[in-house]
Short mmCIF file of C-alpha atoms and ligand atoms in Angstrom, two decimals:
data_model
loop_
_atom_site.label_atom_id
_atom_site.label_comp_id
_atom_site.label_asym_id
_atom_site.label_seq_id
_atom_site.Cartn_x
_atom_site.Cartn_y
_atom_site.Cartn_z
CA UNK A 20 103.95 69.36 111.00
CA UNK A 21 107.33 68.39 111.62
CA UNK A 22 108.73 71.03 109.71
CA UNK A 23 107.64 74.66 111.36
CA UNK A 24 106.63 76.94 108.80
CA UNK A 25 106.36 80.58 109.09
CA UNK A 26 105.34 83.25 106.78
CA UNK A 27 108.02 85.47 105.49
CA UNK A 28 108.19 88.40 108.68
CA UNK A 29 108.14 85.07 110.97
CA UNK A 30 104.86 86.17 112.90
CA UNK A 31 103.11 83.70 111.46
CA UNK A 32 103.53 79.58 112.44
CA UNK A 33 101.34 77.79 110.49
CA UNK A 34 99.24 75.45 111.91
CA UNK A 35 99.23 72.52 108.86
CA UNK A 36 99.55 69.13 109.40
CA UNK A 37 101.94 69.04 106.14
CA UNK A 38 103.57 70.97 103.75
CA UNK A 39 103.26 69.77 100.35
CA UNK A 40 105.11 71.08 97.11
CA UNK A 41 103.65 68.98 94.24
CA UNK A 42 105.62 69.19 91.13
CA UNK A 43 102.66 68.76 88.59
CA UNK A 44 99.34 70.09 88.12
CA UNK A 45 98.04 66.39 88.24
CA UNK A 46 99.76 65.97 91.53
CA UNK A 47 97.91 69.01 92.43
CA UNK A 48 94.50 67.80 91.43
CA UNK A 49 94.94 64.86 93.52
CA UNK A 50 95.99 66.52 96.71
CA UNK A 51 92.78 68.87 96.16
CA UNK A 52 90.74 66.09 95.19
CA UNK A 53 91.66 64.93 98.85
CA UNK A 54 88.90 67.46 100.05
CA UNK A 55 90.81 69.57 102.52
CA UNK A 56 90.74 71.41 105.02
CA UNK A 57 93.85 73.14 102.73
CA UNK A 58 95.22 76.71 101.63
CA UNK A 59 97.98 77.13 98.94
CA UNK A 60 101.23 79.30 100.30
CA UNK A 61 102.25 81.67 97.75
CA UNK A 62 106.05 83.39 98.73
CA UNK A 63 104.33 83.76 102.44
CA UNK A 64 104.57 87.59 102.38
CA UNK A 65 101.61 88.68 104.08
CA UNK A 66 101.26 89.52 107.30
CA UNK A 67 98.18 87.66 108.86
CA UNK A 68 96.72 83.89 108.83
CA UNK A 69 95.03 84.24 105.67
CA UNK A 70 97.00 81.19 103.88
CA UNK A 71 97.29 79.20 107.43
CA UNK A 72 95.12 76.14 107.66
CA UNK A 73 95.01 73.13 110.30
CA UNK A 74 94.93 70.63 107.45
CA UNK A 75 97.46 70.98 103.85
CA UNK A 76 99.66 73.64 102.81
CA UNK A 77 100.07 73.33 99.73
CA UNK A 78 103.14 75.17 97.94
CA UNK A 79 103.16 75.81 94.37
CA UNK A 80 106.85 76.44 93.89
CA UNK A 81 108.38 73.49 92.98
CA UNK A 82 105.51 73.34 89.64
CA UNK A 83 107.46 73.97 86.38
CA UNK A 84 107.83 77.12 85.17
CA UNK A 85 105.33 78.64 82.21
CA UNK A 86 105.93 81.72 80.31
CA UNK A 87 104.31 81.66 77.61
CA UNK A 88 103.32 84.73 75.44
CA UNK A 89 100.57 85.14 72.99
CA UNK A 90 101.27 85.13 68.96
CA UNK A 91 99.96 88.78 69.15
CA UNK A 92 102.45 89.56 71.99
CA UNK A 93 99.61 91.31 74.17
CA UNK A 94 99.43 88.99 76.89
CA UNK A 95 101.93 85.89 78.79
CA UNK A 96 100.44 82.50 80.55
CA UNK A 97 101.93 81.97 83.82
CA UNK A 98 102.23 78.89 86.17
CA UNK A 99 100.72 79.70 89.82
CA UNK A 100 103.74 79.38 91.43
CA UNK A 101 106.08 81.96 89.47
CA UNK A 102 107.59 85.15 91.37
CA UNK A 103 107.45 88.30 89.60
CA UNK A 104 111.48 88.99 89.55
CA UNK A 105 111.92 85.26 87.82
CA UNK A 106 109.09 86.76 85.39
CA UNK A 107 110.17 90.52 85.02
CA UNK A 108 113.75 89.17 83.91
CA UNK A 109 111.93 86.76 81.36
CA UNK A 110 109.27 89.32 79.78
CA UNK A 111 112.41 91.84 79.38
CA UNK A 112 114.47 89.30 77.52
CA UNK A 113 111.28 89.01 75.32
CA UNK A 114 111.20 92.77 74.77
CA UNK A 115 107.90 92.83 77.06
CA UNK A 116 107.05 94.41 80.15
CA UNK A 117 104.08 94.73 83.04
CA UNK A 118 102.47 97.80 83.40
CA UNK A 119 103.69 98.14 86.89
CA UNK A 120 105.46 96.48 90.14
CA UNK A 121 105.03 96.04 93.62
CA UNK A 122 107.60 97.20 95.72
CA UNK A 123 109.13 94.15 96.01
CA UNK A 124 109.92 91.58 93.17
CA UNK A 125 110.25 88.90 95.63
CA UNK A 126 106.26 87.89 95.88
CA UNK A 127 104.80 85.41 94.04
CA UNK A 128 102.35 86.29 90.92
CA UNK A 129 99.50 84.28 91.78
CA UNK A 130 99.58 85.05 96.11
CA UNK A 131 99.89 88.81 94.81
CA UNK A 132 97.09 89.18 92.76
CA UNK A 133 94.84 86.99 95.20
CA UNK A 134 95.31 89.99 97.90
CA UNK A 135 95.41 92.58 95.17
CA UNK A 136 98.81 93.68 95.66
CA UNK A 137 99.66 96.96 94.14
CA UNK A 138 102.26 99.59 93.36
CA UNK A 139 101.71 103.24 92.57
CA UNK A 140 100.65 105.89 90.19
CA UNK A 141 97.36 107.02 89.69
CA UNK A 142 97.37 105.80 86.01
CA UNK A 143 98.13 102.19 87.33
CA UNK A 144 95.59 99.94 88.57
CA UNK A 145 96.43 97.54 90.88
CA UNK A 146 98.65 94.18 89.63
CA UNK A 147 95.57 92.02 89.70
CA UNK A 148 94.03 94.10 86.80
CA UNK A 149 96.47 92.88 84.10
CA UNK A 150 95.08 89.19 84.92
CA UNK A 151 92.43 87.90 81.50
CA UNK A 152 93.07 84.21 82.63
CA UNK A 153 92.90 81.89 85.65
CA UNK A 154 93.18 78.55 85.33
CA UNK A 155 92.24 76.60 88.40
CA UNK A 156 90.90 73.65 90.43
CA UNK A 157 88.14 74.53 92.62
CA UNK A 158 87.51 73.51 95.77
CA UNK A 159 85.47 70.29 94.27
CA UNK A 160 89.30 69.29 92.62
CA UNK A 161 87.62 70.39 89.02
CA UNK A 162 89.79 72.03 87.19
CA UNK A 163 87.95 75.45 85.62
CA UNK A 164 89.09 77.99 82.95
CA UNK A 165 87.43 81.22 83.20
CA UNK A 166 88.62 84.22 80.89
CA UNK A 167 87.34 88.06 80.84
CA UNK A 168 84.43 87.22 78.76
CA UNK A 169 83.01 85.16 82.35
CA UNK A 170 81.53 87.63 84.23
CA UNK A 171 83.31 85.51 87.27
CA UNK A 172 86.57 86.40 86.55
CA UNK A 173 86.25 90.42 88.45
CA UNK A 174 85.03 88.49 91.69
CA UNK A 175 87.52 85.09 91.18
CA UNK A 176 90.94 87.27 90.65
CA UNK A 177 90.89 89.05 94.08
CA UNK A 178 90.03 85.28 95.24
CA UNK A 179 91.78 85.67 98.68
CA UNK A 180 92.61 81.80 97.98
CA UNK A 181 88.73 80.83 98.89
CA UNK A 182 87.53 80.38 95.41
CA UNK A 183 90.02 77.83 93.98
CA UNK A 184 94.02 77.01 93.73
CA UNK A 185 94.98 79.20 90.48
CA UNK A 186 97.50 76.79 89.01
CA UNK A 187 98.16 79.43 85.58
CA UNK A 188 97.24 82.69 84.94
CA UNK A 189 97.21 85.01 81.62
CA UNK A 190 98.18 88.79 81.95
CA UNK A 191 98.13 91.87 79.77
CA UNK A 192 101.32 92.62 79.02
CA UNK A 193 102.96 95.45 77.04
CA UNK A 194 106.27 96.90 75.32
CA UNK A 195 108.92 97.13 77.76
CA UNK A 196 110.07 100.78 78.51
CA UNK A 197 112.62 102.32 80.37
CA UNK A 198 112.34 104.31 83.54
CA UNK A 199 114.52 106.56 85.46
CA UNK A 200 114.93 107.10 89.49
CA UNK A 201 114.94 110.15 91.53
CA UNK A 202 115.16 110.24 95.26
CA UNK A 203 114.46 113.97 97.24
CA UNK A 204 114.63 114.65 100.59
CA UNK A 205 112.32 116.53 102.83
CA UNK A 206 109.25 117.22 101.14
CA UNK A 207 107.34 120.20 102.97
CA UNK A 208 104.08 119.71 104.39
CA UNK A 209 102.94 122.85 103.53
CA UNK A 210 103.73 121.81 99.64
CA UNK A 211 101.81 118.94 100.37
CA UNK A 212 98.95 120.18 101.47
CA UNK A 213 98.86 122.40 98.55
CA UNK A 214 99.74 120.36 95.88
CA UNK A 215 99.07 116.57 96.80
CA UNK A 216 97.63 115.41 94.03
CA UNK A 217 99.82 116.63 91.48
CA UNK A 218 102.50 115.35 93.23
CA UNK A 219 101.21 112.31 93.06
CA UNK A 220 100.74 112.60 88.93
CA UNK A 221 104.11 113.90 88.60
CA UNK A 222 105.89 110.66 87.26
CA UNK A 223 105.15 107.18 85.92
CA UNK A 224 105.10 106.28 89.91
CA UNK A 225 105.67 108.09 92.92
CA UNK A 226 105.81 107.28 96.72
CA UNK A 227 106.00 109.73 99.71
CA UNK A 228 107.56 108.31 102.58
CA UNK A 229 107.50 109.50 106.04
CA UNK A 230 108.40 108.54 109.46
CA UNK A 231 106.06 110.80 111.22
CA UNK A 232 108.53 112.42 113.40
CA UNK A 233 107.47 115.49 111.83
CA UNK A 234 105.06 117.18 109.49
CA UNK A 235 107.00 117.32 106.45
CA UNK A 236 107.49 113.62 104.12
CA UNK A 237 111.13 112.70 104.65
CA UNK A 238 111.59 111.61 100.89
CA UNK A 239 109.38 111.21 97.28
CA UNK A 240 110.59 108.46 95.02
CA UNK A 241 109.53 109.09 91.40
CA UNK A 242 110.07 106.59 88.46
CA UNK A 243 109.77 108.85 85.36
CA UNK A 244 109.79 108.33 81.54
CA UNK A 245 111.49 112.02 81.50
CA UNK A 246 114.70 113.45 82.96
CA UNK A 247 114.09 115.73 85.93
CA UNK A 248 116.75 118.17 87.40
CA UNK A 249 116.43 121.00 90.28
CA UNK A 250 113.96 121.22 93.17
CA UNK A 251 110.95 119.23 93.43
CA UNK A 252 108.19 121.23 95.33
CA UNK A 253 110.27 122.42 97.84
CA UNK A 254 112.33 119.31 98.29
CA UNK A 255 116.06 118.93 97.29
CA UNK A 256 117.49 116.20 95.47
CA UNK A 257 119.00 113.36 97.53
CA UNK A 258 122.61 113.13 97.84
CA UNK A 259 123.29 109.33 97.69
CA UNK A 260 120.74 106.56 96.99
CA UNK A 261 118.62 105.57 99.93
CA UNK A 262 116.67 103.14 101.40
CA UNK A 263 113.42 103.63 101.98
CA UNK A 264 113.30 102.46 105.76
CA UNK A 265 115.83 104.96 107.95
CA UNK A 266 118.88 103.39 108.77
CA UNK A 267 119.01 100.35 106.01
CA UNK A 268 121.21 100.02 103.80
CA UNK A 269 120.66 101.89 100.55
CA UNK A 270 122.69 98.64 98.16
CA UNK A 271 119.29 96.85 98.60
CA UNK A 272 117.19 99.24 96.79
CA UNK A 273 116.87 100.06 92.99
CA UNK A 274 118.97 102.54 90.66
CA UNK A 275 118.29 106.52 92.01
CA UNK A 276 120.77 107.87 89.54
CA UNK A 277 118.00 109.47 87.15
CA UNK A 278 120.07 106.76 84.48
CA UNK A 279 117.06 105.25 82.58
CA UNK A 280 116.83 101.33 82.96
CA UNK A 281 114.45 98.69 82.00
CA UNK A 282 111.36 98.96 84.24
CA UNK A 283 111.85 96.25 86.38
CA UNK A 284 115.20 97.58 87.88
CA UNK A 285 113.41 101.00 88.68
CA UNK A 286 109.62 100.06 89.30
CA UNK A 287 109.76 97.56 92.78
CA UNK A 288 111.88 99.76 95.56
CA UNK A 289 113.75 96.42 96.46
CA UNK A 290 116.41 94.48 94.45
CA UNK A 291 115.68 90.84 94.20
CA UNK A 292 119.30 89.93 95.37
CA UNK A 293 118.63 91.33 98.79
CA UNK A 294 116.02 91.37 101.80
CA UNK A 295 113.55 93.86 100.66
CA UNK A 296 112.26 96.27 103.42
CA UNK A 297 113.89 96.11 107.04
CA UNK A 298 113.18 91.84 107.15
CA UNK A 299 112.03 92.54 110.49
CA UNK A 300 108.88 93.90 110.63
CA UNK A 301 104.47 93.92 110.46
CA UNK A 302 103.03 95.73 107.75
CA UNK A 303 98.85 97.70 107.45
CA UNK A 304 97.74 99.62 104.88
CA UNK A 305 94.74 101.40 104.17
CA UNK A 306 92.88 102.39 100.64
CA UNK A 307 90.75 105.66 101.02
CA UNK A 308 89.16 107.86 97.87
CA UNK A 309 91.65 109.57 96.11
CA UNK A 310 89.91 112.55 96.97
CA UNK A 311 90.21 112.25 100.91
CA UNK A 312 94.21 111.78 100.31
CA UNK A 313 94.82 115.08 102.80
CA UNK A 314 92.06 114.11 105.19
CA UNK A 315 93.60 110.28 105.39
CA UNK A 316 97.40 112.24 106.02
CA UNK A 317 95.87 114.78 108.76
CA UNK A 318 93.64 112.24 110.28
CA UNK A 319 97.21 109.81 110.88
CA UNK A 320 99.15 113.75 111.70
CA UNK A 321 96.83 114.27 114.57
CA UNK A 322 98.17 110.78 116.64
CA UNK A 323 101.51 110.53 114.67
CA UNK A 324 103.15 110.64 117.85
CA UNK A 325 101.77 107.46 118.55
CA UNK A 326 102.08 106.28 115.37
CA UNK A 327 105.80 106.96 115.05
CA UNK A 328 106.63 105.22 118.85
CA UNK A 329 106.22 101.95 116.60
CA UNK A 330 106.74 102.80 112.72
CA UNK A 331 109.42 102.40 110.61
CA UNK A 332 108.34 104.36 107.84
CA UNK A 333 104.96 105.09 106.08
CA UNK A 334 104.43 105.26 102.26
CA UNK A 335 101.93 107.16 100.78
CA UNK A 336 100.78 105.95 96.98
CA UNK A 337 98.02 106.52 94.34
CA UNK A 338 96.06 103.42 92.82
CA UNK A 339 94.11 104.02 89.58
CA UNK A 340 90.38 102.50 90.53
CA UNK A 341 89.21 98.99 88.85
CA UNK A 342 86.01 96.75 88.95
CA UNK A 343 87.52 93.44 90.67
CA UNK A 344 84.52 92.48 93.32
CA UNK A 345 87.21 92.73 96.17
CA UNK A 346 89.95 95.03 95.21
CA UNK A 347 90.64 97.81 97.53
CA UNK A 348 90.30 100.27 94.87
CA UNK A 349 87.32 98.99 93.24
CA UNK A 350 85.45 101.70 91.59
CA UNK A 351 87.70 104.10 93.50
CA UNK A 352 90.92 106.21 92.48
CA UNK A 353 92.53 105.35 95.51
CA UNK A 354 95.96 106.64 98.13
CA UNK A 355 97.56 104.05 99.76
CA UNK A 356 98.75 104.75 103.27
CA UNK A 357 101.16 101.60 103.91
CA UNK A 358 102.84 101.43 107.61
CA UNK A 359 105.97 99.58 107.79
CA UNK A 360 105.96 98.43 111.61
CA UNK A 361 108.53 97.45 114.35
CA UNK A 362 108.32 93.34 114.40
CA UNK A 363 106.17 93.46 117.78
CA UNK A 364 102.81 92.82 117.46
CA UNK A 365 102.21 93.34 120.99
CA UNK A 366 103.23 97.14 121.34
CA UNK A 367 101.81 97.64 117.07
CA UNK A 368 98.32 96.51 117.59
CA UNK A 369 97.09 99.04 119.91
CA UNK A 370 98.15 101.35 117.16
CA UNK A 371 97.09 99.79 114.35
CA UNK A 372 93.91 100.07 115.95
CA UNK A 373 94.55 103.90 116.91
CA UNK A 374 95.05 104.38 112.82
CA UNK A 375 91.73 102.40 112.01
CA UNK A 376 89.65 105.09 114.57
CA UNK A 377 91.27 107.98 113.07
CA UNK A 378 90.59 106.74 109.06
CA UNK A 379 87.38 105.19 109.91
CA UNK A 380 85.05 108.39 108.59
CA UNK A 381 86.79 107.86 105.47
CA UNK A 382 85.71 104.45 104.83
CA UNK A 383 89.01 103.00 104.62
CA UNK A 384 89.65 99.33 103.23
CA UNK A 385 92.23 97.19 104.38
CA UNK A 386 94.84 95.87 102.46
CA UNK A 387 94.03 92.10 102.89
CA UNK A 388 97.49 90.68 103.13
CA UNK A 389 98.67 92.93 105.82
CA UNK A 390 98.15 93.51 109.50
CA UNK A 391 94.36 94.72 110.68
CA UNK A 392 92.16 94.88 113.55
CA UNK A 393 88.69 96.27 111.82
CA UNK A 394 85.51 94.17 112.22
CA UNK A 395 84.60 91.78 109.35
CA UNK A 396 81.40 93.37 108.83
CA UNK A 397 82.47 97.19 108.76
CA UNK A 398 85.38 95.29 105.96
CA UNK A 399 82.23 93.53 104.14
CA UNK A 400 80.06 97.07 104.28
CA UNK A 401 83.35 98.76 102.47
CA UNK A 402 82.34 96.78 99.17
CA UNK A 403 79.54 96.52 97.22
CA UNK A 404 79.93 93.46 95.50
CA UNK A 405 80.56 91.15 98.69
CA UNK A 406 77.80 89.73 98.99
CA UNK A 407 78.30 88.03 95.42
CA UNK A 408 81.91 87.52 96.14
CA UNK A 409 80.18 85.10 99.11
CA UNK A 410 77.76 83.50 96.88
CA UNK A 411 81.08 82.98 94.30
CA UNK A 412 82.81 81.11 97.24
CA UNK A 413 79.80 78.91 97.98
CA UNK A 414 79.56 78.19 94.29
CA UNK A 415 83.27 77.22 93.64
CA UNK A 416 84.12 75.70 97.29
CA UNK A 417 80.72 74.38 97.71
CA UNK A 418 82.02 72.10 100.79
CA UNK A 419 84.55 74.41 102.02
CA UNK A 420 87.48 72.77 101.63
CA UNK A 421 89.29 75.99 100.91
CA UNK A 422 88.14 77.58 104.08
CA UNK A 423 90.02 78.55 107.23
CA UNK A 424 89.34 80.99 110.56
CA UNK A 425 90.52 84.37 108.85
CA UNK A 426 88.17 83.26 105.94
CA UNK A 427 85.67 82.45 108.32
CA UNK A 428 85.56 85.53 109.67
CA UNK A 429 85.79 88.13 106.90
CA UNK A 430 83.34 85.97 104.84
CA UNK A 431 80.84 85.98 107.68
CA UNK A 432 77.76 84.17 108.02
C1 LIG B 16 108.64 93.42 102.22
C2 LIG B 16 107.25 93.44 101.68
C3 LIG B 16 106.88 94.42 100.78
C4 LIG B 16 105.57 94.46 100.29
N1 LIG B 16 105.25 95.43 99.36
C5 LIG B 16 104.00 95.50 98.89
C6 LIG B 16 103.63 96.48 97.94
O1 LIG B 16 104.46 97.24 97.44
N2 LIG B 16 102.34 96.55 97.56
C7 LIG B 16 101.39 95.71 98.05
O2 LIG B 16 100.22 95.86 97.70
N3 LIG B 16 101.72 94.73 98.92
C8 LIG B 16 102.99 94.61 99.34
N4 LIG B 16 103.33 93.60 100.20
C9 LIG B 16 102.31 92.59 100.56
C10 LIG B 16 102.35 91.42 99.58
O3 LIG B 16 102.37 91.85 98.27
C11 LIG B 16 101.11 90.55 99.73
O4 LIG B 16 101.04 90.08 101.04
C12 LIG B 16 101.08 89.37 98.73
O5 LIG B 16 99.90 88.64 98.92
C13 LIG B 16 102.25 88.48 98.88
O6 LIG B 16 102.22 87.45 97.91
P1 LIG B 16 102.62 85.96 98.37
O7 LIG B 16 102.85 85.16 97.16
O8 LIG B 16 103.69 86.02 99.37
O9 LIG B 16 101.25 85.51 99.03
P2 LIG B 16 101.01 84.64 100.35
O10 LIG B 16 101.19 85.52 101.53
O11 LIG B 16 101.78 83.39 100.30
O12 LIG B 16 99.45 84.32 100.17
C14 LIG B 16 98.50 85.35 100.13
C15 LIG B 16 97.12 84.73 99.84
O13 LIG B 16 97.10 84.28 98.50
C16 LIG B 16 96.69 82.92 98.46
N5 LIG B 16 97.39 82.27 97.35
C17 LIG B 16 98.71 82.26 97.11
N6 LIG B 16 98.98 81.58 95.98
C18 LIG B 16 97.79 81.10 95.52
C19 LIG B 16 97.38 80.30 94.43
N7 LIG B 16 98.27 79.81 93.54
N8 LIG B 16 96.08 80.02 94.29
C20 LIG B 16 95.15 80.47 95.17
N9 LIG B 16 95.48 81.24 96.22
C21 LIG B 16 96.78 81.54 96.39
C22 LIG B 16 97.07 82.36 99.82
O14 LIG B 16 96.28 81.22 100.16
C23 LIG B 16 96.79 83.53 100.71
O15 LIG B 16 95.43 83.55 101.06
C24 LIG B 16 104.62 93.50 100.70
C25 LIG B 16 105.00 92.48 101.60
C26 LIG B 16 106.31 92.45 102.07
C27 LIG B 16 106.71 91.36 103.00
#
């Protein structure tokens, strides 16, 4: 390729012969038709090969823009290329709004839901939930609608991009509602440990974030419906907003002044205007049961000194469980632990690895756009339904065209 193209934290160079941006769905088709190899780039966010391929990348940013919401006003058709902060801004205007965010409004909606991207609060599923829709051309170039009364649709949404290019997609959307911010500092482990999971319940959406220098979580964010005032468990209201990585600057991240505001300025952490996160950086998470929150925390206490030698800060967050084939919280009310890495891969691998050993009694599952080191098959033996998410791939990329080496080797033989 004689352009190099990276993925968004830059340790990625893809490997394609050519980057395409096609500016129709027809174009589309006929660059699918082609037979591949090829893998469709969403906003390049994650963290590992999954979108590289030797053959065409194929970028869906340059389609035109759909919005489109249903007469009754429950749901919105989107193009595959759209970013959540050009939709948010769009479904607000319309008096609508998604039932939640990632942290980062940056990502597109279609490379999002294909890794099952998620925010937090253990009333909110994953973003990939709110999809009733996908339109797209399979890996034969046909172009397939499947809805929510296909039994496909739960294994096609997580699709990881091997079942098909999603070129629209239909969501469940709702009134939009205003949320307010609170940052606290220094949350005490021993609060923690006692109270966890109500924590966790005590807002719309809350985060713990630590840098594992110590015991206790350095700050909670909480997006709230009501007004809050006083201590939280222990922990004392911030004193100026904040960032949520030590040391960055705190203009980048959303509204902490308890003022309510639509819910996309307070759900994502990061303002679109700005570099979300610390830019450079590697990313892991890890999904376990709900119910083996503390273990997951004490398992990554007892090498945290390890773990902080190469961390920039960890968030801890609560998934509400779904039924999407591959969704890390499939049929599981799930915590989040999400590592936010120094950008060297050399000196964070040996740790990521360290922080699979710990989790692994807990049957942790990887978050699949991020950075892991766990075998394929223990990944496959963490859900139940892969085995027909493989026959789903075989059925809608019957030749492969969609497939590359990190497909290869978490789809196994
Ligand atoms: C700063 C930062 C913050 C993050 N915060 C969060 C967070 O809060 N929660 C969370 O869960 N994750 C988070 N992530 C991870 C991120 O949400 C995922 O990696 C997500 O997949 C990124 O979307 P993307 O459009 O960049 O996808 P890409 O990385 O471009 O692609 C991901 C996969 O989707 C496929 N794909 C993309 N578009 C299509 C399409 N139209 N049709 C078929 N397949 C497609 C690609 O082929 C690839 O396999 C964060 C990442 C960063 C960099």
């Amino acid at each position: 390729m004689s352009e190099s193209v990276t993925n968004w934290a830059g340790n990625v160079v893809f490997g394609a012969r050519k980057l395409h941006r096609p500016t129709s769905v027809d174009e589309l088709r006929s660059l699918v038709a082609g037979g591949g190899p090829l893998r469709v780039l969403g906003s390049g966010h994650s963290f590992n090969r999954m979108a590289d391929t030797t053959g065409d990348l194929i970028s869906l940013a340059s389609l035109p823009r759909v919005v489109t919401v249903a007469p009754d006003r429950k749901s919105v058709r989107v193009d595959g290329g759209i970013r959540y902060g050009e939709l948010a801004v769009q479904l607000d205007s319309l008096g609508l709004a998604l039932h939640n965010t990632a942290s980062l409004p940056h990502i597109s909606v279609a490379g999002a839901v294909a890794t099952a991207t998620h925010g937090s609060g253990v009333r909110n599923a994953n973003l990939a939930t709110v999809v009733s829709g996908l339109e797209l051309i399979d890996g034969s170039g046909r172009l397939v609608t499947v809805d929510r009364d296909n039994p496909d649709l739960s294994g096609l949404v997580v699709g990881l991009g091997a079942v098909g290019v999603v070129t629209a997609l239909t969501l469940d959307v709702v009134p939009t509602f205003p949320l307010r911010q609170y940052v606290y500092d220094n949350v005490p482990r021993v609060a923690i440990e006692a109270h966890l999971s109500e924590m966790l319940a005590d807002g719309y959406s809350v985060s713990l974030f630590t840098d594992w220098t110590g015991l206790d979580a350095n700050m909670a964010w909480l997006k709230r419906t009501e007004p809050m005032s006083g201590e939280w468990f222990g922990a004392h209201p911030a004193d100026g907003p904040r960032h949520p990585v030590p040391g960055m600057p705190a203009q980048n991240s959303t509204d902490q002044s308890g003022e309510p505001g639509p819910w996309h300025t307070r759900l994502p952490h990061f303002r679109m205007e700005f570099t979300p996160s610390a830019g450079a950086e590697l990313q892991s998470e890890y999904h376990v049961a709900a119910t083996d929150a503390l273990s997951a925390i004490d398992a990554v206490a007892s090498i945290r000194a390890q773990v902080a030698s190469v961390l920039q800060v960890c968030e801890i967050r609560a998934i509400a469980a779904d039924d999407l084939w591959l969704s890390p919280n499939y049929q599981r009310d799930s915590i989040a632990l999400h590592f936010t890495w120094i950008a060297d891969t050399e000196a964070v691998l040996p740790v990521v690895a360290e922080v699979e050993r710990v989790l692994a009694p807990l049957n942790p599952r990887p978050h699949w756009g991020k950075v892991f080191t766990m075998a394929p098959s223990t990944i496959r033996s963490a859900y139940p339904r892969f085995d027909d998410f493989q026959a789903l791939v075989r059925r809608y990329d019957p030749a492969g065209a969609l497939r590359n080496e990190w497909l290869d080797a978490i789809l196994g033989p």
